Coordinates of C-alpha atoms in Angstrom, one line a residue:
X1 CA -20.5 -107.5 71.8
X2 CA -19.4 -106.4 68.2
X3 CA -20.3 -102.7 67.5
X4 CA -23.4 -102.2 65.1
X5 CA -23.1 -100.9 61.4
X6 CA -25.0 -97.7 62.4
X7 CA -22.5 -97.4 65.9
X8 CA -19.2 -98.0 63.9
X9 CA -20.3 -94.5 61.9
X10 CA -19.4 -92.6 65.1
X11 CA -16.6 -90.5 65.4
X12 CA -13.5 -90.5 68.0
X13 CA -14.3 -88.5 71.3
X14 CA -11.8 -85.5 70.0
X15 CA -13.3 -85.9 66.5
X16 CA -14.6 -82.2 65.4
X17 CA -17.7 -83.6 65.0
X18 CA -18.2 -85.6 67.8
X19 CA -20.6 -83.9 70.0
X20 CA -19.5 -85.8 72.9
X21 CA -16.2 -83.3 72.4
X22 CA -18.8 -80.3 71.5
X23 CA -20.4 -81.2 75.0
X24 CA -16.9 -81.3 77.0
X25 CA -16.6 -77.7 75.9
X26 CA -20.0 -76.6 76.8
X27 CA -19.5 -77.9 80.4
X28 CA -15.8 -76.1 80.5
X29 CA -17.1 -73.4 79.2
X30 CA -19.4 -73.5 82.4
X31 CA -17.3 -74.5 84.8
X32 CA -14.8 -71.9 83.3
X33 CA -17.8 -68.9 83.6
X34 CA -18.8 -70.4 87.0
X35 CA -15.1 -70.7 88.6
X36 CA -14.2 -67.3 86.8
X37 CA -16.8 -65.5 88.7
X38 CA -15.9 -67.3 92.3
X39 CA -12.3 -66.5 91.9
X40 CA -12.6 -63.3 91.0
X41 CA -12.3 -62.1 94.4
X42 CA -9.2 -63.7 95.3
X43 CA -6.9 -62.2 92.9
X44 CA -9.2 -58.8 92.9
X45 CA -8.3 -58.5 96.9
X46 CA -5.4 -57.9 96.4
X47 CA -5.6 -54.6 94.6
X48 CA -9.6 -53.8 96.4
X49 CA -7.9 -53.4 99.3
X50 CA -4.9 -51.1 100.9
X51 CA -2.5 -53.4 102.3
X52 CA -0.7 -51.3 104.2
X53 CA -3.4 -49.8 106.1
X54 CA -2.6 -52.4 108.3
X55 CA 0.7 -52.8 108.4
X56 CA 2.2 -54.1 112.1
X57 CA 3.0 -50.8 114.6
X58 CA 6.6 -50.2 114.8
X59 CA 7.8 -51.6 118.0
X60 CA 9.0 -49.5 121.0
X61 CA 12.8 -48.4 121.6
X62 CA 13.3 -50.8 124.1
X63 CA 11.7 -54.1 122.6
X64 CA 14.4 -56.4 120.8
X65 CA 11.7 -57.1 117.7
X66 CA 13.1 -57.3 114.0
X67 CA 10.5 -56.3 111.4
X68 CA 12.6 -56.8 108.8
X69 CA 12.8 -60.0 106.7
X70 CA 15.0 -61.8 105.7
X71 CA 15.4 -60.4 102.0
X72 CA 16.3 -57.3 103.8
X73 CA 13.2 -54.9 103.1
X74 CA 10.3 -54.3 105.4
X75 CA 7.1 -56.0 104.3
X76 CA 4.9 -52.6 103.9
X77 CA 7.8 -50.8 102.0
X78 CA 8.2 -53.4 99.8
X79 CA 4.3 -53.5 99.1
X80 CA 3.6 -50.0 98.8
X81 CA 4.3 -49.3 94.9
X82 CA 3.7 -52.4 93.5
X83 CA -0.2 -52.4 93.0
X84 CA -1.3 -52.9 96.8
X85 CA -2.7 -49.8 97.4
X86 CA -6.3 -50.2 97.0
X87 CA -9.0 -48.2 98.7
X88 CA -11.0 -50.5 100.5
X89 CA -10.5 -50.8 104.4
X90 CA -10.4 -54.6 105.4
X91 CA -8.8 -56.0 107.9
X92 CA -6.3 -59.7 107.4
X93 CA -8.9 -61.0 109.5
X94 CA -11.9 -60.0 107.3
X95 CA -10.1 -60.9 103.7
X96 CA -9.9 -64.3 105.1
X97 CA -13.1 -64.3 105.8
X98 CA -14.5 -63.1 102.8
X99 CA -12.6 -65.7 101.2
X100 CA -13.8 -68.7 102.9
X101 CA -17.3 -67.3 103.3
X102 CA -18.0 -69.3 99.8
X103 CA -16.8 -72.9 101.7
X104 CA -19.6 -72.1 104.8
X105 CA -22.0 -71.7 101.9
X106 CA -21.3 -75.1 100.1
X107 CA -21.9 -76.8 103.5
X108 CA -25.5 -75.8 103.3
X109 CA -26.1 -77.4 99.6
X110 CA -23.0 -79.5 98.7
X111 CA -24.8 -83.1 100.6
X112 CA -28.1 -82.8 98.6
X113 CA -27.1 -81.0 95.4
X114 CA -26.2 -84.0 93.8
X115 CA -29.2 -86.0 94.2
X116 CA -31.4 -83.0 92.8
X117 CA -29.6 -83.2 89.6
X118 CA -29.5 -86.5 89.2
X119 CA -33.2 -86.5 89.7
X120 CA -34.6 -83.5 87.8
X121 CA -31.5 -83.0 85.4
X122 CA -28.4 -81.0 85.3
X123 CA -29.3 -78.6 82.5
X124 CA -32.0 -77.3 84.6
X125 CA -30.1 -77.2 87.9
X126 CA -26.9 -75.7 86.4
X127 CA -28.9 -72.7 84.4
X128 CA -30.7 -72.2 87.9
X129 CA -27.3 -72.4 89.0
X130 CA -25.3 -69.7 86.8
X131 CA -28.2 -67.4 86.8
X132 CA -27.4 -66.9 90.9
X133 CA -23.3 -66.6 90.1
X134 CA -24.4 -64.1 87.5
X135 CA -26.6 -61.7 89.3
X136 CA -24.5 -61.4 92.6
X137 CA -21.3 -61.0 90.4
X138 CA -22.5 -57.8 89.4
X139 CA -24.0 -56.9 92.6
X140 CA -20.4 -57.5 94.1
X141 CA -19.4 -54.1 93.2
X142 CA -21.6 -52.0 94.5
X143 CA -22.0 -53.8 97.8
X144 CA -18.1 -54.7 98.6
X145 CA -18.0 -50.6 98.5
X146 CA -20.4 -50.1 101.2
X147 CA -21.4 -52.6 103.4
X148 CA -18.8 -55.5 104.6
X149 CA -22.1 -58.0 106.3
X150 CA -24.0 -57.4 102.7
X151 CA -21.0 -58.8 101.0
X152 CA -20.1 -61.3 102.8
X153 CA -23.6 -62.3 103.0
X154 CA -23.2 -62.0 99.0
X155 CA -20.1 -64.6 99.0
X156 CA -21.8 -66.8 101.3
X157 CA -25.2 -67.5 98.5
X158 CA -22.7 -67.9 96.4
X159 CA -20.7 -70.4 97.7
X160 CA -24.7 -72.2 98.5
X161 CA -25.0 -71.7 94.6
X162 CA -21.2 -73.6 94.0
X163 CA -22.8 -77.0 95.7
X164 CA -24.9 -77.3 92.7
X165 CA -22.1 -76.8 90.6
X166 CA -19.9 -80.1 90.3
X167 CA -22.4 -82.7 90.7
X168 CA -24.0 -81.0 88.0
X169 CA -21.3 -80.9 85.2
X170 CA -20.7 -84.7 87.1
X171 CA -24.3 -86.0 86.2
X172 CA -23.9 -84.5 82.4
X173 CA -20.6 -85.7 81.5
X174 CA -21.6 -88.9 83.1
X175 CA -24.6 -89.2 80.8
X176 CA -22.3 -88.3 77.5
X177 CA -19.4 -90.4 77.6
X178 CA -18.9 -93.9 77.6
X179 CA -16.4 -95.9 80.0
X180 CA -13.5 -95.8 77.4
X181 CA -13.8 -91.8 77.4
X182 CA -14.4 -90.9 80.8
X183 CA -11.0 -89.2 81.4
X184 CA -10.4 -87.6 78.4
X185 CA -14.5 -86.1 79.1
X186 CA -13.1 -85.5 82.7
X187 CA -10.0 -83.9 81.1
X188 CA -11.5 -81.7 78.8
X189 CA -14.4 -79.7 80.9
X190 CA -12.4 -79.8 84.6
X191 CA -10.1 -77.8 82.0
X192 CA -11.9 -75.0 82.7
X193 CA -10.9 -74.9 85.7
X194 CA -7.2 -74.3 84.9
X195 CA -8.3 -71.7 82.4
X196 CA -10.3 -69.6 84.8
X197 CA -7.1 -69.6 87.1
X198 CA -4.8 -69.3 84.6
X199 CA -6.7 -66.6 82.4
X200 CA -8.6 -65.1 85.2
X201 CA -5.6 -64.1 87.2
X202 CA -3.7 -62.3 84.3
X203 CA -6.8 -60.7 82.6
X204 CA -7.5 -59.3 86.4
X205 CA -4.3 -57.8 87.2
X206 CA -4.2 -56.0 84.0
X207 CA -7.9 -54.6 85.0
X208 CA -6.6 -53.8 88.1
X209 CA -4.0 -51.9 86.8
X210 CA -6.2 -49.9 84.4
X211 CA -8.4 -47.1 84.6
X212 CA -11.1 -49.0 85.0
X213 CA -9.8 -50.7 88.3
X214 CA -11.1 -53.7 90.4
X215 CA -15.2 -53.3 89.4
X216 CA -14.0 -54.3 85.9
X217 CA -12.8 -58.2 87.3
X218 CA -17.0 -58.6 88.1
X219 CA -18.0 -57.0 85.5
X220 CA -16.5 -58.8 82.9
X221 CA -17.1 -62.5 84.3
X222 CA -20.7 -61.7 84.6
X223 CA -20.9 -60.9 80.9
X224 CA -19.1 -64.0 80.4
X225 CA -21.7 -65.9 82.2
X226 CA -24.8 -64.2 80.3
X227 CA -22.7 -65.6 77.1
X228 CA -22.2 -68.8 78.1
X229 CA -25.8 -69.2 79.5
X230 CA -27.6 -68.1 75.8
X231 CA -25.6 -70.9 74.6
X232 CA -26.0 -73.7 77.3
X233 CA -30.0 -72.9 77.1
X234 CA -29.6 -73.2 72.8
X235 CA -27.2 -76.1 73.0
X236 CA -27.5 -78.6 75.7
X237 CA -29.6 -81.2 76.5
X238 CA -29.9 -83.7 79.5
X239 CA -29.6 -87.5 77.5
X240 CA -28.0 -87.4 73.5
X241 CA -31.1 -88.9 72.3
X242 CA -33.1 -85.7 72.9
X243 CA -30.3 -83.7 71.2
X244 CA -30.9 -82.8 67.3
X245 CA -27.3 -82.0 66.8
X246 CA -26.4 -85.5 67.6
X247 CA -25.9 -87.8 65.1
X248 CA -27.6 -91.6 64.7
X249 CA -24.5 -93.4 64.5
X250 CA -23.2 -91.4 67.6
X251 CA -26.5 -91.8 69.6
X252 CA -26.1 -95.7 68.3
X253 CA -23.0 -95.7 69.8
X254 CA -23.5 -94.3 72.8
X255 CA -26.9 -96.4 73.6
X256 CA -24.5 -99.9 72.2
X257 CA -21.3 -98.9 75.1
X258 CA -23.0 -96.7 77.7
X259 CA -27.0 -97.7 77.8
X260 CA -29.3 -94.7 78.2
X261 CA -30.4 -93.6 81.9
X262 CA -33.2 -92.0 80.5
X263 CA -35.5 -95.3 79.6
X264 CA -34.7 -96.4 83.5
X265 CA -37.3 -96.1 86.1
X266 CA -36.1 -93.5 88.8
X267 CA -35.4 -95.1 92.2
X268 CA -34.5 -94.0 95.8
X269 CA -30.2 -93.4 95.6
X270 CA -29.2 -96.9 97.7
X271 CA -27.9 -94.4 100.6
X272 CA -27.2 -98.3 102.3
X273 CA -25.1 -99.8 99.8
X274 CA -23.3 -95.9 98.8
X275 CA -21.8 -95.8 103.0
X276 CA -20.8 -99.4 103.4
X277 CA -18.5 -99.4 99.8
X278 CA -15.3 -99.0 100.7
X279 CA -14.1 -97.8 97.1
X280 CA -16.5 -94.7 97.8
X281 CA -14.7 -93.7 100.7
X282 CA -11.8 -94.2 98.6
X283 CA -13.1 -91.5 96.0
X284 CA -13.9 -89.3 99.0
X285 CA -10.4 -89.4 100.7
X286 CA -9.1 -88.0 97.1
X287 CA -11.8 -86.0 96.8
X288 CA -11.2 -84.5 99.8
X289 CA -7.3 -83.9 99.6
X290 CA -7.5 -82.7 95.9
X291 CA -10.6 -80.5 97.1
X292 CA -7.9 -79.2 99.9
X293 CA -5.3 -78.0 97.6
X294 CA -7.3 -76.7 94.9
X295 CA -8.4 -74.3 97.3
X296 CA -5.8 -73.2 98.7
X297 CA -4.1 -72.6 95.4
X298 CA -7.8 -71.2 94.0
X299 CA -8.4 -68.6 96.8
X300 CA -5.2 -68.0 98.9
X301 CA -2.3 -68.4 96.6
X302 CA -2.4 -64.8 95.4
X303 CA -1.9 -63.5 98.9
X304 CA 1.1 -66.1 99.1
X305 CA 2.5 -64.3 96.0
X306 CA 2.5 -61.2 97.4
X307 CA 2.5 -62.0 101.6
X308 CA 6.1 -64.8 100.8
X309 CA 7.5 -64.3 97.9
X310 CA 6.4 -60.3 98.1
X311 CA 6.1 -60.4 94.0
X312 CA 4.6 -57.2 92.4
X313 CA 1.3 -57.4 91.3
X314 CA 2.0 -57.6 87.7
X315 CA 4.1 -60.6 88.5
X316 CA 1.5 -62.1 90.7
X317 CA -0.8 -63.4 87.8
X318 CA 1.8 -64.8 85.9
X319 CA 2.9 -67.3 88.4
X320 CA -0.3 -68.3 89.1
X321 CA -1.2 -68.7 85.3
X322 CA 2.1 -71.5 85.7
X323 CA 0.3 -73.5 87.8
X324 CA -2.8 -73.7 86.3
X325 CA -1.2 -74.1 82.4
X326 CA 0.9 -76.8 83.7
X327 CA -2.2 -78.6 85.2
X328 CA -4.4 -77.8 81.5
X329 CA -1.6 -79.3 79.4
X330 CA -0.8 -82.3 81.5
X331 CA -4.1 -83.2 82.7
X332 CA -5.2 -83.6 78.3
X333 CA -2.3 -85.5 77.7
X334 CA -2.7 -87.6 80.7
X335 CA -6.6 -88.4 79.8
X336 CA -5.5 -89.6 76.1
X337 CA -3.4 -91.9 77.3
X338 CA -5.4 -93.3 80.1
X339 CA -8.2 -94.0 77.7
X340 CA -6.0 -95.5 75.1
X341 CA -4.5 -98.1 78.0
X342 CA -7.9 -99.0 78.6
X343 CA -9.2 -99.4 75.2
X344 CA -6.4 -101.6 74.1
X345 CA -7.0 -104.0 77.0
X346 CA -3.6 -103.7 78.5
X347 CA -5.2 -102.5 81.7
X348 CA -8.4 -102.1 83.5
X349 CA -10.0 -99.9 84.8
X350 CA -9.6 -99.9 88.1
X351 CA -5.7 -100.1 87.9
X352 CA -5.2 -97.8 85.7
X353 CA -7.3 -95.3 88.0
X354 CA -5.3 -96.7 91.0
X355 CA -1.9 -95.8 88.7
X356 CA -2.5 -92.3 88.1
X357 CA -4.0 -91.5 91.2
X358 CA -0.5 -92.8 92.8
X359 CA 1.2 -90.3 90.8
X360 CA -0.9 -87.3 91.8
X361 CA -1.0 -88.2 95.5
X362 CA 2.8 -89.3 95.6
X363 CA 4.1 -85.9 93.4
X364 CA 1.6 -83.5 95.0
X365 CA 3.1 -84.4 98.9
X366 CA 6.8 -84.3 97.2
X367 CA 6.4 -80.8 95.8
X368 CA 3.9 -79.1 98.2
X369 CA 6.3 -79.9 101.0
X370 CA 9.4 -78.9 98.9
X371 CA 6.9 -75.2 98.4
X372 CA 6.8 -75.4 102.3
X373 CA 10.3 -75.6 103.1
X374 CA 12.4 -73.6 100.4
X375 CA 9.5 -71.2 98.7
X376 CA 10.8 -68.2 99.7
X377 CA 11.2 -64.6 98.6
X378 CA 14.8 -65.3 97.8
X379 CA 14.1 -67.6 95.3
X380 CA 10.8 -66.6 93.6
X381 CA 12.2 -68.4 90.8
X382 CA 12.0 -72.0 92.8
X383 CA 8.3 -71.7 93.9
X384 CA 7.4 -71.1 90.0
X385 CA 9.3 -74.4 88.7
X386 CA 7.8 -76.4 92.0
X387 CA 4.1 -74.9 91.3
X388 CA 4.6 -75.9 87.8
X389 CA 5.3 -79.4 89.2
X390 CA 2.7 -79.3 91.3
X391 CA 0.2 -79.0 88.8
X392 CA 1.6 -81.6 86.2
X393 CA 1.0 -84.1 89.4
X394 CA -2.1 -83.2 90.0
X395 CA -3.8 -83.6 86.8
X396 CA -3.0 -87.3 87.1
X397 CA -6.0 -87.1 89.7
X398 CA -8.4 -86.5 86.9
X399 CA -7.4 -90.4 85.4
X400 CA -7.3 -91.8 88.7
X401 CA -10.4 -90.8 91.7
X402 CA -12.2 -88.6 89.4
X403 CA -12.4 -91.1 86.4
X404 CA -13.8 -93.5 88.9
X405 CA -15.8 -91.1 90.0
X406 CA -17.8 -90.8 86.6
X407 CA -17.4 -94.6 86.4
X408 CA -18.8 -96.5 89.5
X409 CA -22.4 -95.5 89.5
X410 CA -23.3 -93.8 86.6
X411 CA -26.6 -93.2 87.5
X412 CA -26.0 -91.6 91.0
X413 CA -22.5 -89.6 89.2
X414 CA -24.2 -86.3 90.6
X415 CA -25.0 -87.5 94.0
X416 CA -21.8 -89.2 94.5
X417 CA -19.9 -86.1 93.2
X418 CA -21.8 -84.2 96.2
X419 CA -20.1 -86.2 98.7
X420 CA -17.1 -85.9 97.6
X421 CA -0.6 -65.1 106.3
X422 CA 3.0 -65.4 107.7
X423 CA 5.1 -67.5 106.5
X424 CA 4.6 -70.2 109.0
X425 CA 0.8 -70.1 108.8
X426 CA 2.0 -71.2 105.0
X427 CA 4.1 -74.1 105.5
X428 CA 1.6 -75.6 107.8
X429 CA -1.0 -75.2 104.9
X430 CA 1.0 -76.6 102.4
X431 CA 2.8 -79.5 105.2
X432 CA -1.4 -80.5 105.7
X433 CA -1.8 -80.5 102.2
X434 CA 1.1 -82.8 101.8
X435 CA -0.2 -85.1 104.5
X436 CA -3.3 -85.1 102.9
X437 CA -2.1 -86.0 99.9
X438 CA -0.2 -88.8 100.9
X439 CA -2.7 -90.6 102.8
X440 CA -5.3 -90.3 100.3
X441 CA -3.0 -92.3 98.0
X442 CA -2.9 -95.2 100.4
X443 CA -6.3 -95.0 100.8
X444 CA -7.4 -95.0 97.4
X445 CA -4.2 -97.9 96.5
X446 CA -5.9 -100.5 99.0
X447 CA -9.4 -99.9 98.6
X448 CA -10.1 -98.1 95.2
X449 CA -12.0 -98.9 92.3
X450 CA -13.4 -98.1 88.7
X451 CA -15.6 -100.5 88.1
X452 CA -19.5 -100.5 88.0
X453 CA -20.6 -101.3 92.0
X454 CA -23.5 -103.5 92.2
X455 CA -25.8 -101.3 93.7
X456 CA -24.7 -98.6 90.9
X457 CA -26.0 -101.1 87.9
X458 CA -28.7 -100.4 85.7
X459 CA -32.0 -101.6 87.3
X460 CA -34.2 -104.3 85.9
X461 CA -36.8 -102.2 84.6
X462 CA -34.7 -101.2 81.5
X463 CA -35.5 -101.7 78.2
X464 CA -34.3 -105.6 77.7
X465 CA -32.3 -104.4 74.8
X466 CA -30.5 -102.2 77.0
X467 CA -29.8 -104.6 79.2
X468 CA -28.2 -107.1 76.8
X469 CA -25.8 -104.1 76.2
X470 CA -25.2 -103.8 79.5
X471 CA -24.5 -107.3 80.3
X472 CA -22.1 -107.7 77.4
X473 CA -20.3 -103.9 78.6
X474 CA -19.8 -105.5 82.2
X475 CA -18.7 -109.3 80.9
X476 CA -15.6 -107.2 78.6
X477 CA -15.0 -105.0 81.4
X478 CA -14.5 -107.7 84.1
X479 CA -11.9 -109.8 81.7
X480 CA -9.8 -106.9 81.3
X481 CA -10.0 -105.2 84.7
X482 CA -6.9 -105.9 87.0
X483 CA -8.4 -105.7 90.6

């Protein structure tokens, strides 16, 4: 169908005053509060705790056993002076632990977190949400100090708290952007996640270098929180049409390409229809090998840093800031150009999605199994240009599984979105990775899709001018989608 007078007074989605872009930021600005305050412990380990307390016991005379590596200084020496020496006793066994403490708590929440938002909105759920990240941040502190089952207890709630998170900021973007701007609304608020990472991880290691020390990291990502949750509660909204900020020839627009969900009767999610479509076990095969690496580079790659390449702390945030930068700039650049393929009608939806997620799954096994076999603390300077690669590769997941994630089921975004050491112990992590990657990309190649599923359609108790919308949205989009 044409575009209305009123609709053709919109602006662009990167328009200054589009509030489409105004609500990207809001939900980066969240996911960049929430992912700052789960990370913090990661990059905070390292200093909270004294590495070398723990160093391996010196072999006896008559055992044959080489401690030293192979850039010719003994791993606690080479530690000791460079930032390690924190006062916390933990055991290697309990840091991992702690650190994967936050996955057992997803478990409990991550299957029926999506529904809930979808049901009673995501403005509600994700304040509920951020109030929880907020108050055990600053309880992190004092607990981590003295009691080891308190804070992992603490790490565990919050990890319950994180399954609320992504199908959350899935069901509002979902509900604020319109098929031709799903990836560049994707790009822009999973851009907090590189920020977090990127920012996080340098702002820490100069706390943990100051006279303030390692409570600092907690401190100041809870106050960032408390910020960003005064504005959230004065800012967002669940639908546009409830939003005063909005104007009509944007809400026009938005009800002419993406019809409200708010006038549609609520129904049972088609749990049926969701298991027996193969293009959502598509999504979740990329789901779950993009889920796999970003946690490994969210949680663990600090201790990589220091454990492999044996960088000094001060170094240690700066090559993880090159990952992450190279994943914000690429991932934005990416998203414009997906959207302007699709706009122009030179490709549909679905290839395009199956185009860039190619490129992510194909580039991300490449360079993680180049990281397995020649990162090494000989060449520090090889692992920074290959993590830099690594994260221009992945970004092209955002315009491939997780554009079709926004895309097949509006409706159910949030409850789909719900479904979805030595150095040895490092190349199998990053060889599985690689794996992961490169099956997913088959996967998603033969069976993918980013088209509306007909069990994700609008139901027939809309408004009837909503559903002549509809009908004229799905008629363009099957002419110009390339199965």
């Amino acid at each position: 169908g044409e575009t209305s007078p009123i609709a053709a007074q919109h602006h662009g989605f990167f328009h200054y005053k589009s509030f489409r872009f105004w609500m990207g930021l809001l939900l980066m600005f969240a996911l960049f509060s929430a992912i700052n305050m789960r990370i913090n412990l990661s990059m905070s380990m390292v200093c909270m705790v004294n590495r070398t307390a723990y160093e391996p016991k010196a072999p006896a005379d008559n055992q044959s056993i080489n401690t030293t590596n192979k850039c010719g200084r003994r791993a606690g020496s080479a530690l000791k002076g460079k930032g390690y020496n924190g006062e916390i006793l933990w055991s290697p066994e309990k840091q991992s632990q702690l650190l994967a403490a936050t996955f057992f708590g997803m478990i409990l929440t991550g299957f029926w977190s999506g529904t809930l938002a979808d049901k009673i909105g995501p403005k509600s759920v994700l304040s509920v949400t951020l109030m929880v990240y907020i108050l055990l941040t600053f309880m992190s502190p004092f607990l981590a100090t003295r009691s080891y089952e308190g804070f992992y207890a603490l790490r565990v709630i919050i990890g319950a708290a994180e399954g609320f998170l992504g199908p959350s900021l899935g069901s509002m973007a979902g509900k604020w952007s319109t098929a031709n701007e799903k990836s560049s609304m994707a790009a822009v608020y999973t851009s907090g996640n590189q920020l977090a990472n990127s920012l996080t991880h340098i702002i820490n290691t100069a706390l943990c270098e100051s006279q303030f020390r390692w409570p600092a990291v907690f401190y100041l990502s809870g106050i960032i929180g408390i910020v960003w949750l005064i504005t959230w509660q004065c800012f967002a909204t669940n639908y546009p049409e409830d939003d005063c900020c909005v104007g009509e020839g944007e809400k026009a627009y938005l009800e002419e390409h993406s019809p409200s969900l708010k006038t549609q009767v609520y129904r049972a999610v088609p749990w049926r229809a969701i298991f027996t479509s193969p293009p959502v076990y598509a999504i979740l095969a990329c789901q779950f090998a993009f889920s796999f690496t970003l946690a490994i580079f969210m949680s663990f790659l600090p201790q990589y840093l220091r454990d492999v390449l044996m960088l000094p702390l001060d170094q240690n945030g700066y090559y993880m800031a090159i990952c992450f930068v190279s994943q914000l700039v690429s991932k934005n650049v990416l998203a414009v150009v997906a959207d302007r393929l699709k706009r122009s009608g030179r490709m549909g939806h679905t290839k395009c999605a199956k185009m860039f997620q190619t490129i992510c799954c194909a580039g991300d096994a490449v360079t993680l199994t180049l990281l397995a076999i020649f990162g090494s603390c000989e060449r520090p300077w090889l692992a920074g240009i290959l993590l830099a690669l690594y994260g221009a590769f992945f970004s092209a997941g955002i315009c491939g599984f997780f554009t079709a994630f926004l895309s097949i089921a509006p409706r159910y975004t949030g409850t789909l979105t719900s479904l979805a050491g030595h150095e040895t112990v490092w190349m199998i992590v990053f060889a599985a990775g690689a794996a992961c990657n490169a099956i997913a990309g088959v996967i998603f190649l033969v069976f993918g899709s980013a088209e509306v599923q007909p069990w994700g359609r609008r139901d027939d108790c809309a408004s009837s001018s909503s559903s002549k919308s509809s009908i004229s949205t799905t008629s363009v989009s099957e002419k110009t989608a390339v199965r």
